[in-house]
PDB file of C-alpha atoms in Angstrom:
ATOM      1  CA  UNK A   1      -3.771 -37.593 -75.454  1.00  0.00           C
ATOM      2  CA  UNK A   2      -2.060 -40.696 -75.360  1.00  0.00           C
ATOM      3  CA  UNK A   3       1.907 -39.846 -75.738  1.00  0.00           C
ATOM      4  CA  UNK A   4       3.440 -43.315 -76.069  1.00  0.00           C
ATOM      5  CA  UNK A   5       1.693 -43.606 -79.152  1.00  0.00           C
ATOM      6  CA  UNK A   6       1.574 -39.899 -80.436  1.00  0.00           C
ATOM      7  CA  UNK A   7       5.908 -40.746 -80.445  1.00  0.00           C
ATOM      8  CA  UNK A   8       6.325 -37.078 -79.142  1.00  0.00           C
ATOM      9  CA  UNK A   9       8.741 -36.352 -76.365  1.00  0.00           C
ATOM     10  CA  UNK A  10      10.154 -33.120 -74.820  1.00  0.00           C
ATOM     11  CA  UNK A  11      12.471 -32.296 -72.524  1.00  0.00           C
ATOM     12  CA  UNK A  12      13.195 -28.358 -71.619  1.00  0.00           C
ATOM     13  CA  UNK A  13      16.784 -27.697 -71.342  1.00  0.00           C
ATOM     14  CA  UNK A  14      18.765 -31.102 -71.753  1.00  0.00           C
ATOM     15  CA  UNK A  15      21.292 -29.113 -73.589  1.00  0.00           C
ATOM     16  CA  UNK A  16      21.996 -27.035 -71.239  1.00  0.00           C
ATOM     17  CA  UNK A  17      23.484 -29.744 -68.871  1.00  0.00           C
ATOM     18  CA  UNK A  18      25.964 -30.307 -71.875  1.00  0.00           C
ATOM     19  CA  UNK A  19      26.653 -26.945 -73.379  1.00  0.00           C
ATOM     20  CA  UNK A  20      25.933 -24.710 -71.020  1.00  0.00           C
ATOM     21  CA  UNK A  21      27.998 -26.614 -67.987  1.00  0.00           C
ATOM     22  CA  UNK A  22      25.995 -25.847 -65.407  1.00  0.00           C
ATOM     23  CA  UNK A  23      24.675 -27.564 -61.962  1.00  0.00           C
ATOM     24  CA  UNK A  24      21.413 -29.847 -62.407  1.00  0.00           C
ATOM     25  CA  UNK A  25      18.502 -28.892 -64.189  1.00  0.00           C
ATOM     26  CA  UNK A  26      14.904 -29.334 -63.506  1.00  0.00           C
ATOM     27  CA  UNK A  27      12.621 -30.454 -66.772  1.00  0.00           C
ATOM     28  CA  UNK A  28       9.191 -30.624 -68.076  1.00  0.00           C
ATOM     29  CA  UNK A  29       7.099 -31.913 -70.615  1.00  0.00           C
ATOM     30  CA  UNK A  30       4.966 -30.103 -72.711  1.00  0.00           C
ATOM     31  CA  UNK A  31       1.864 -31.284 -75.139  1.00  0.00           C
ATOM     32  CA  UNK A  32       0.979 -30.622 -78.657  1.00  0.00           C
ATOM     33  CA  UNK A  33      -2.207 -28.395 -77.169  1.00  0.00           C
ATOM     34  CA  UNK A  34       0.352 -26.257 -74.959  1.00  0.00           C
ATOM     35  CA  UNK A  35       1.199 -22.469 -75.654  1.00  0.00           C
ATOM     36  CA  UNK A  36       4.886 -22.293 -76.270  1.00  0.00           C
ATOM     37  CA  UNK A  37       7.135 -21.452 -73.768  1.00  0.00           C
ATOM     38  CA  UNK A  38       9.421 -19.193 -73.227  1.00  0.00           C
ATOM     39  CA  UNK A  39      12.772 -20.364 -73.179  1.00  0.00           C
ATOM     40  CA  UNK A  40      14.776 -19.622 -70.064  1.00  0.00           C
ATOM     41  CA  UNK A  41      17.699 -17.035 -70.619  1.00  0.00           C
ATOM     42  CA  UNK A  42      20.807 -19.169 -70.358  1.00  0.00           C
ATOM     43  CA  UNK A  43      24.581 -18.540 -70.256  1.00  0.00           C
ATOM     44  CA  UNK A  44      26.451 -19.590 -73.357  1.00  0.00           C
ATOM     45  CA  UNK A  45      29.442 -21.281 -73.566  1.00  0.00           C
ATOM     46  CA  UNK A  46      32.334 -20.850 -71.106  1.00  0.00           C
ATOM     47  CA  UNK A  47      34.958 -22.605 -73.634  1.00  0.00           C
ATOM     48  CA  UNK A  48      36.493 -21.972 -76.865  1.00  0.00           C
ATOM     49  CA  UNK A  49      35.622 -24.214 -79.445  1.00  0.00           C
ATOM     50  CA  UNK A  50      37.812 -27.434 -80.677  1.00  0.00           C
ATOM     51  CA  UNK A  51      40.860 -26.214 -82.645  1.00  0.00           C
ATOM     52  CA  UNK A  52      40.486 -28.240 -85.906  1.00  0.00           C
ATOM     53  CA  UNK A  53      43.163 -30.671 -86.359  1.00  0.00           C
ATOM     54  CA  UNK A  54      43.850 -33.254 -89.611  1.00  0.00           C
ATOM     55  CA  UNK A  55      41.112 -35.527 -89.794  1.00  0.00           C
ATOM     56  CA  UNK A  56      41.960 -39.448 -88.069  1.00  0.00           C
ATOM     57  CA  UNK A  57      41.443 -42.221 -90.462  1.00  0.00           C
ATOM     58  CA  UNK A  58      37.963 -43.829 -89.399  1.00  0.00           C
ATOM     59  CA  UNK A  59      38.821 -47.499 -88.325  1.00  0.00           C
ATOM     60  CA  UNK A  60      37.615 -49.867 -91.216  1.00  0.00           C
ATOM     61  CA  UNK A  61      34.172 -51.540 -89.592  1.00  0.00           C
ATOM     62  CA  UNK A  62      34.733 -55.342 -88.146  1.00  0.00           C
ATOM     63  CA  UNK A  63      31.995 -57.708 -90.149  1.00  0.00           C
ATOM     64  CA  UNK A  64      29.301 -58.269 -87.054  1.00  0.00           C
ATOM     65  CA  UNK A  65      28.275 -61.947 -87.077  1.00  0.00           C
ATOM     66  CA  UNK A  66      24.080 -62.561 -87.696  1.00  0.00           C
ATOM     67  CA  UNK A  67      24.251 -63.773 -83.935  1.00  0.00           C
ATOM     68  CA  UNK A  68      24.821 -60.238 -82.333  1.00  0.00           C
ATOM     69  CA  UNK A  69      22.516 -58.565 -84.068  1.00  0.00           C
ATOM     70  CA  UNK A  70      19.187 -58.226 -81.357  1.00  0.00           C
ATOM     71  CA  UNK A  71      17.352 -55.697 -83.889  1.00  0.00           C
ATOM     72  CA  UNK A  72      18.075 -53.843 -86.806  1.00  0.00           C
ATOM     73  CA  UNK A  73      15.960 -51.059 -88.446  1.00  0.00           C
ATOM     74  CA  UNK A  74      17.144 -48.952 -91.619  1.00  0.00           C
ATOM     75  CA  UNK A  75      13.814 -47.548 -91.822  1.00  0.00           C
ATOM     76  CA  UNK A  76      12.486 -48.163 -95.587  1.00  0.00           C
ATOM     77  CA  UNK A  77       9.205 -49.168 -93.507  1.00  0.00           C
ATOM     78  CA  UNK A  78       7.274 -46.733 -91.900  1.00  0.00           C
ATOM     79  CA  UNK A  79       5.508 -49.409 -90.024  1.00  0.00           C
ATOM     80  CA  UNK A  80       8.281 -50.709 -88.163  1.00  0.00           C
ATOM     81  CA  UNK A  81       7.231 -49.691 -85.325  1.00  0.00           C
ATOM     82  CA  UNK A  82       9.098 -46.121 -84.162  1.00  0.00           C
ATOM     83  CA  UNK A  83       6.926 -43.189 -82.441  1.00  0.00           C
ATOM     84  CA  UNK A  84       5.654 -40.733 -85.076  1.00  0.00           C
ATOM     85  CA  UNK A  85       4.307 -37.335 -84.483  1.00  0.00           C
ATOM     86  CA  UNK A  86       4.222 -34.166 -86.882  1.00  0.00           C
ATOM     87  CA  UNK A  87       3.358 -30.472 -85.538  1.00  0.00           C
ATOM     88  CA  UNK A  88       4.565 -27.125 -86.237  1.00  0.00           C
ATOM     89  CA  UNK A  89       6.875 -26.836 -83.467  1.00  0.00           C
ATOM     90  CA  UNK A  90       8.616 -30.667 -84.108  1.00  0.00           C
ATOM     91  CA  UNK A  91       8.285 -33.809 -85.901  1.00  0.00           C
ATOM     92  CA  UNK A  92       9.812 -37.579 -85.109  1.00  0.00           C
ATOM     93  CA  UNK A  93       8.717 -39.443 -88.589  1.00  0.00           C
ATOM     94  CA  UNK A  94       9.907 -41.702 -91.114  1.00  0.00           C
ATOM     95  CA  UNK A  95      11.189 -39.775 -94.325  1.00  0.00           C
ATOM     96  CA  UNK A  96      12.107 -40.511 -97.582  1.00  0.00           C
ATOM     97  CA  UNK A  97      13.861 -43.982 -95.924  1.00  0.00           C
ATOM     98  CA  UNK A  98      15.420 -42.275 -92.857  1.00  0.00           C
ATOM     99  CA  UNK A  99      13.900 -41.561 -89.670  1.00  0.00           C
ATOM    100  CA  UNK A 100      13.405 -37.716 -88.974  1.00  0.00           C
ATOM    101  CA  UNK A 101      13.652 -35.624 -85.813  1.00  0.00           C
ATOM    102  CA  UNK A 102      13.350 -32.326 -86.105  1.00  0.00           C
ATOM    103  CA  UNK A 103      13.077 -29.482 -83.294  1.00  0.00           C
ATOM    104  CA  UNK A 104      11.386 -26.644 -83.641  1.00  0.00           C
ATOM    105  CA  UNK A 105      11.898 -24.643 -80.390  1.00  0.00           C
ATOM    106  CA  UNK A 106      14.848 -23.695 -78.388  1.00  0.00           C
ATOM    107  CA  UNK A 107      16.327 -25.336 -75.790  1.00  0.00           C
ATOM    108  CA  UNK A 108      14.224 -28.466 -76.699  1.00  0.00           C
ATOM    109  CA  UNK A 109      14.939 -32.003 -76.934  1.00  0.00           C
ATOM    110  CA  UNK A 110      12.671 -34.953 -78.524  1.00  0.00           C
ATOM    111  CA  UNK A 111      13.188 -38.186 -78.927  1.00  0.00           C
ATOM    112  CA  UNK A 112      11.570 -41.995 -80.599  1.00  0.00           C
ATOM    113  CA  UNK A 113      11.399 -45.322 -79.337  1.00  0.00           C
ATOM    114  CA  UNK A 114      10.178 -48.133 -81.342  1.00  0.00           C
ATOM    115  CA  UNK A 115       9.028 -50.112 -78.166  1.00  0.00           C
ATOM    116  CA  UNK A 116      11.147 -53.132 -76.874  1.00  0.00           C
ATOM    117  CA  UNK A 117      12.957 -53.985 -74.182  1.00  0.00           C
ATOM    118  CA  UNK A 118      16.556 -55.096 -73.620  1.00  0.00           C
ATOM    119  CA  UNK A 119      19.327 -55.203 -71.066  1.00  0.00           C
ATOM    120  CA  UNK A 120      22.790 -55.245 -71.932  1.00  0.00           C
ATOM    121  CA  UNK A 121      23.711 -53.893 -75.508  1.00  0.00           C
ATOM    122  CA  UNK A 122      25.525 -52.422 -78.134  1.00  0.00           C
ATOM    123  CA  UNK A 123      23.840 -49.642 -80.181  1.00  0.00           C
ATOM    124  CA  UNK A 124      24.775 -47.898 -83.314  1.00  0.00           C
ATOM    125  CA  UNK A 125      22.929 -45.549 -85.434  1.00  0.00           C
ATOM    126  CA  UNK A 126      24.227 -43.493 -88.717  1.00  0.00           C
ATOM    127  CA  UNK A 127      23.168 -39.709 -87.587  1.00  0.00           C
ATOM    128  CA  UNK A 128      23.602 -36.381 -90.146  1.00  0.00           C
ATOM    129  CA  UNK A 129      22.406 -33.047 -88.962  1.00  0.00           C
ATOM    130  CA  UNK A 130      20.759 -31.886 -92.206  1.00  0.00           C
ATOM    131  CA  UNK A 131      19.893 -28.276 -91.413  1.00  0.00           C
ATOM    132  CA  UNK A 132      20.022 -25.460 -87.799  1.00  0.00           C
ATOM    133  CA  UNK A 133      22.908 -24.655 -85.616  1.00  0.00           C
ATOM    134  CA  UNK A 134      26.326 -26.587 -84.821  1.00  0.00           C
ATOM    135  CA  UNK A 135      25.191 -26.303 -81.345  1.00  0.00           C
ATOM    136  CA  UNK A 136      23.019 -29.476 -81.491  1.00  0.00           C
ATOM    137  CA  UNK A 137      22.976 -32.765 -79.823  1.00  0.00           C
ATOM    138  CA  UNK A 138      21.964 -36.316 -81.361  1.00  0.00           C
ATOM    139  CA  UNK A 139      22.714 -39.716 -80.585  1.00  0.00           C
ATOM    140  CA  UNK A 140      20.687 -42.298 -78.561  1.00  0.00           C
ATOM    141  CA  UNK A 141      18.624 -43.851 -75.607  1.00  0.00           C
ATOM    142  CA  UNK A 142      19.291 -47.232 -73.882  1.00  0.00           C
ATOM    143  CA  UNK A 143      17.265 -48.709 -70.469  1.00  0.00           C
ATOM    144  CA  UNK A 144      13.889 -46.094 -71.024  1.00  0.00           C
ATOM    145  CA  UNK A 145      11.357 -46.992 -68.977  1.00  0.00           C
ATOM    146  CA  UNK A 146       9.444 -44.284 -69.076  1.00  0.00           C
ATOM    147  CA  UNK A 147       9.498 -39.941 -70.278  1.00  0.00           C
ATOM    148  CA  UNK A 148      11.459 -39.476 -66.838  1.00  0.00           C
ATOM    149  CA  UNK A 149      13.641 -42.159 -66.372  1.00  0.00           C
ATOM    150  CA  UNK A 150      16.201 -43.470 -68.983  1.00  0.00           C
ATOM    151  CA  UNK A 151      20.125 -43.075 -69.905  1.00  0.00           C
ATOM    152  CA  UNK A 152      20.920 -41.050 -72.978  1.00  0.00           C
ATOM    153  CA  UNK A 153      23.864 -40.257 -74.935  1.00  0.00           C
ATOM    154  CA  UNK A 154      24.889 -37.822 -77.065  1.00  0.00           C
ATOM    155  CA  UNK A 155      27.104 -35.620 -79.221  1.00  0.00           C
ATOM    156  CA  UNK A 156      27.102 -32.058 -80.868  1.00  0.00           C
ATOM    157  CA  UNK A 157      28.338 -30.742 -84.143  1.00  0.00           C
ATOM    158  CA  UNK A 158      30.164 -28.086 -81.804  1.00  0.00           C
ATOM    159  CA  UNK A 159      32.221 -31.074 -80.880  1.00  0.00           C
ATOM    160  CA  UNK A 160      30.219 -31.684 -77.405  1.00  0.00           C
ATOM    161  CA  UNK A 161      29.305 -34.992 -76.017  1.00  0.00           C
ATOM    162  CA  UNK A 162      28.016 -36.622 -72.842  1.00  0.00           C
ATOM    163  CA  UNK A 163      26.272 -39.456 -71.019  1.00  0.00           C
ATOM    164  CA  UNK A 164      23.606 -38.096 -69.222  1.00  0.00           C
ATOM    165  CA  UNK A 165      20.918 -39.758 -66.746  1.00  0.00           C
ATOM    166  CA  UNK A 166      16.995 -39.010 -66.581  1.00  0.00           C
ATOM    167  CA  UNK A 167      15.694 -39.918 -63.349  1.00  0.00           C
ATOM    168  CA  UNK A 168      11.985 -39.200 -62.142  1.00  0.00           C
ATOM    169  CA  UNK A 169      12.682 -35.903 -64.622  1.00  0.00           C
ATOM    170  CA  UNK A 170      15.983 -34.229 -63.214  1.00  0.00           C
ATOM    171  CA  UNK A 171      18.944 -34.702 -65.874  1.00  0.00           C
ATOM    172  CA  UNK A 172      22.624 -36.080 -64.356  1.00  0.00           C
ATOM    173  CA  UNK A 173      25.184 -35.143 -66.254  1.00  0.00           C
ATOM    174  CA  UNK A 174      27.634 -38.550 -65.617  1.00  0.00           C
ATOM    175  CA  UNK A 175      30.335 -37.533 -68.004  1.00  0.00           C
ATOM    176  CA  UNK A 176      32.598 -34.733 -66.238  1.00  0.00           C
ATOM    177  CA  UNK A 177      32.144 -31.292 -66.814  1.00  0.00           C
ATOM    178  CA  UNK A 178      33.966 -29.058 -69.391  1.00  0.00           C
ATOM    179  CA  UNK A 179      34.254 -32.199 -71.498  1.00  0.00           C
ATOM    180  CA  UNK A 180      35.368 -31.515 -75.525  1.00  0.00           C
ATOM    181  CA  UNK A 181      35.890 -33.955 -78.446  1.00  0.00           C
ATOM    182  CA  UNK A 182      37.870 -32.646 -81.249  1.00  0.00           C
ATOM    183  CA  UNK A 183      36.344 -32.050 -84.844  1.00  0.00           C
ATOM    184  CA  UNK A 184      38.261 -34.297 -86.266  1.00  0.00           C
ATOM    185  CA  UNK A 185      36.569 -37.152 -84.673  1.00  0.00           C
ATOM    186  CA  UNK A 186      33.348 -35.784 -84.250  1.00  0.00           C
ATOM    187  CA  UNK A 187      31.960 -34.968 -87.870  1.00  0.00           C
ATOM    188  CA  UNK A 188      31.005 -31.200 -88.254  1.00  0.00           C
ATOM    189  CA  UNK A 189      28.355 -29.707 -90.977  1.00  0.00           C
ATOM    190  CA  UNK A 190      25.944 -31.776 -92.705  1.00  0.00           C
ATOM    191  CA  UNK A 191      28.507 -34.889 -92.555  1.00  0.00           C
ATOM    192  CA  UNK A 192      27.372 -38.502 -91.218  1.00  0.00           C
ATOM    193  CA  UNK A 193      28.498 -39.366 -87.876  1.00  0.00           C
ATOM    194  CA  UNK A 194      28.100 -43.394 -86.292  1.00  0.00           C
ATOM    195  CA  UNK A 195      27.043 -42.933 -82.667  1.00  0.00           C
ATOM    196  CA  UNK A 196      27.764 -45.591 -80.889  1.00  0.00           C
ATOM    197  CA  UNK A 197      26.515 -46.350 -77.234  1.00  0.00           C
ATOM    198  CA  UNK A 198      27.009 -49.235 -74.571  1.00  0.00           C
ATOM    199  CA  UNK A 199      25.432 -49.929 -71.397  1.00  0.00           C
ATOM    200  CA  UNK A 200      26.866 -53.208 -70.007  1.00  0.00           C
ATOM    201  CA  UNK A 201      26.210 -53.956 -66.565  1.00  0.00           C
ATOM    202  CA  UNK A 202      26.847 -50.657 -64.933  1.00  0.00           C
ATOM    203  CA  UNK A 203      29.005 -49.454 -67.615  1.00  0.00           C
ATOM    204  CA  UNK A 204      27.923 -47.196 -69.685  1.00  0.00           C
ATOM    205  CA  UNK A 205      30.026 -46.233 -72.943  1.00  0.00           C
ATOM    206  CA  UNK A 206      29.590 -43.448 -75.201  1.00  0.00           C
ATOM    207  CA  UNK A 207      31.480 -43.128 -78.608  1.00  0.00           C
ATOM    208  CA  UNK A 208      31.724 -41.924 -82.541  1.00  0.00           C
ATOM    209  CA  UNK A 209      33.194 -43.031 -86.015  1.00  0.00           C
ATOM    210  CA  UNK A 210      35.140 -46.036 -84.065  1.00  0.00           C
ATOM    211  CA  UNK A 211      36.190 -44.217 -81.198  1.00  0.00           C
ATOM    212  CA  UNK A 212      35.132 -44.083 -77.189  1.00  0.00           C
ATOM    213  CA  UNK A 213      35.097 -41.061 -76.067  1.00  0.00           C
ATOM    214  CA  UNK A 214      33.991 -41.546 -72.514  1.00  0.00           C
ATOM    215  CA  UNK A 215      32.481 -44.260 -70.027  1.00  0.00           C
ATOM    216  CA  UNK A 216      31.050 -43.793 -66.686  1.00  0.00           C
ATOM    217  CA  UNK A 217      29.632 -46.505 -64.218  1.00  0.00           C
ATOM    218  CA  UNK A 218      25.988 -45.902 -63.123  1.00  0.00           C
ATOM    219  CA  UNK A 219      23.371 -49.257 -61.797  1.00  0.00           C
ATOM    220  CA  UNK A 220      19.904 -47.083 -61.546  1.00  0.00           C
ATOM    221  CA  UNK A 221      18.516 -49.356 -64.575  1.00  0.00           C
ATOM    222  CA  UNK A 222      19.109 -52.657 -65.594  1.00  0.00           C
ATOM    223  CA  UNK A 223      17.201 -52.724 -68.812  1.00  0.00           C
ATOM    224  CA  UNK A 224      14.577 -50.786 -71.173  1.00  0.00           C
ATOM    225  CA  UNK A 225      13.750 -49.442 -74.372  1.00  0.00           C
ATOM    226  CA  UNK A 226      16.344 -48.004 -77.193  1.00  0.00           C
ATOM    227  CA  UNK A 227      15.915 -44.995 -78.998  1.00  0.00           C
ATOM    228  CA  UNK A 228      16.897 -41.984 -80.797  1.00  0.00           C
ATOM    229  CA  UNK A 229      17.167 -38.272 -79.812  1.00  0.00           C
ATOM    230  CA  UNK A 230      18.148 -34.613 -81.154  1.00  0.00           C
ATOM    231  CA  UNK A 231      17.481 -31.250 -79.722  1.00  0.00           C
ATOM    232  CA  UNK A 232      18.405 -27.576 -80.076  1.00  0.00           C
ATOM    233  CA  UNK A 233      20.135 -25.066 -78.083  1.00  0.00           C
ATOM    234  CA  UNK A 234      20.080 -21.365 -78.464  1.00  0.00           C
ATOM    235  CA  UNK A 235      18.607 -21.893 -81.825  1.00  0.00           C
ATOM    236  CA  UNK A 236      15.567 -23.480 -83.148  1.00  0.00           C
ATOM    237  CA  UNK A 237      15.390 -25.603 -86.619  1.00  0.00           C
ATOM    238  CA  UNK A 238      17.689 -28.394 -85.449  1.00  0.00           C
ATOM    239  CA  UNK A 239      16.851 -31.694 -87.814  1.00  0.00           C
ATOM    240  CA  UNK A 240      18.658 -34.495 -87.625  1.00  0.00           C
ATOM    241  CA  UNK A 241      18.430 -37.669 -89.924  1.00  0.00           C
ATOM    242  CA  UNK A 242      19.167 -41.160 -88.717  1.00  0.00           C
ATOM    243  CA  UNK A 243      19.740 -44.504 -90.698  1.00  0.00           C
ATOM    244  CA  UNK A 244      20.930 -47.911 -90.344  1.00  0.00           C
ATOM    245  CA  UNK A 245      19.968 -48.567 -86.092  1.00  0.00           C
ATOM    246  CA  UNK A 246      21.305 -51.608 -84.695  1.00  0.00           C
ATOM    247  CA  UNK A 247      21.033 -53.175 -81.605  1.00  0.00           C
ATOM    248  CA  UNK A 248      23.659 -55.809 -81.275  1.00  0.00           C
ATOM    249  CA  UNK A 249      24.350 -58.568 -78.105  1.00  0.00           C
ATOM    250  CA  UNK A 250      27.473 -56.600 -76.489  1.00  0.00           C
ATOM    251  CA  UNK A 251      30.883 -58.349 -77.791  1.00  0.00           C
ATOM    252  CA  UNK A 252      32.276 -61.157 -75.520  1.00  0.00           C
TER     253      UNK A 252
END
């Protein structure tokens, strides 16, 4: 079965580097002809939740001049290029004008590319969480060069985030530990959230609604593939909605 185009990909236990807080975690890959496994019995959070606070205003968005812009993809065409697979157990797809991912087992994360290549940029994508748990993750890939190496960044409903590097299949966590983001800048519910991501050089930047939340300093890759990515934790069902991607030349 030929994976890079069947747009399926799996990694066991990627949220447990950010939720549950632990030490490194090994990973596999699974295909669509695989039994289903049985989730690992993991340790849940260690932390109280975010105390809600009143909402920040969401800085007004700058114009971006034609220039920046390296790719854009609202996905109204299913052809654009993007990964697409549909089973039982998950589905990456173009729906109704939005791309889909949507996880179907625990402690699983999967994730799209559409198949370029790029060094330094600036990525944003419009992500909603339409249905499953607050314990989630979403957000997006920079500098994939393959299913085992590649930087990815991401947030959860639960008010979660991190930068986190694949590397021949072992997950490092670059963010520090025991790392929260308030609710009132990370959207909870069904609501829309802007992920944005940088990786510049060896910085790598991670941020939401018009605000950084962390950046880190790693070199292993210099440039790769974009993409998108969601998973669940505990609880299966996660699906999570994406619109308006946009790959932009970083700002001078």
């Amino acid at each position: 079965m030929n994976r890079r185009l069947q747009g399926l990909r799996i990694v066991w236990g990627a949220l447990a580097v950010l939720l549950v807080l632990g030490g490194t975690l090994a990973c596999g890959r699974a295909s669509s002809s695989a039994p289903t496994p049985s989730p690992t019995p993991r340790v849940l959070l260690t932390l109280p939740l975010p105390t809600p606070v009143p909402p920040t205003p969401t800085p007004t968005p700058t114009p971006i001049p034609p220039e920046r812009i390296l790719f854009f993809d609202d996905f109204a065409d299913p052809n654009s290029g993007w990964t697409r697979f549909k089973a039982d157990w998950g589905i990456s797809d173009y729906i109704n004008g939005r791309y889909r991912i949507g996880v179907g087992l625990a402690y699983t994360d999967l994730w799209a590319n559409p198949g370029l290549d790029f060094d330094d940029v600036h990525i944003e994508v419009d992500a909603q969480a339409i249905a499953g748990s607050e314990y989630n993750s979403f957000g997006v890939i920079c500098r994939y060069q393959d299913d085992a190496n590649f930087y990815f960044f991401i947030l959860s409903n639960a008010g979660y985030y991190a930068i986190i590097k694949m590397i021949d299949g072992e997950q490092y966590q670059l963010t520090p530990e025991r790392q929260l983001a308030v609710r009132d800048i990370i959207r909870p519910g069904s609501q829309v959230n802007r992920v944005q991501a940088e990786c510049v050089g060896s910085t790598l930047r991670l941020g939401v609604n018009g605000h950084w939340l962390a950046e880190v300093q790693d070199d292993t890759f210099a440039h790769g593939d974009v993409g998108l990515i969601a998973g669940a934790f505990t609880d299966a069902g996660v699906i999570v909605e994406f619109d308006d991607f946009v790959v932009l030349r970083p700002a001078p």
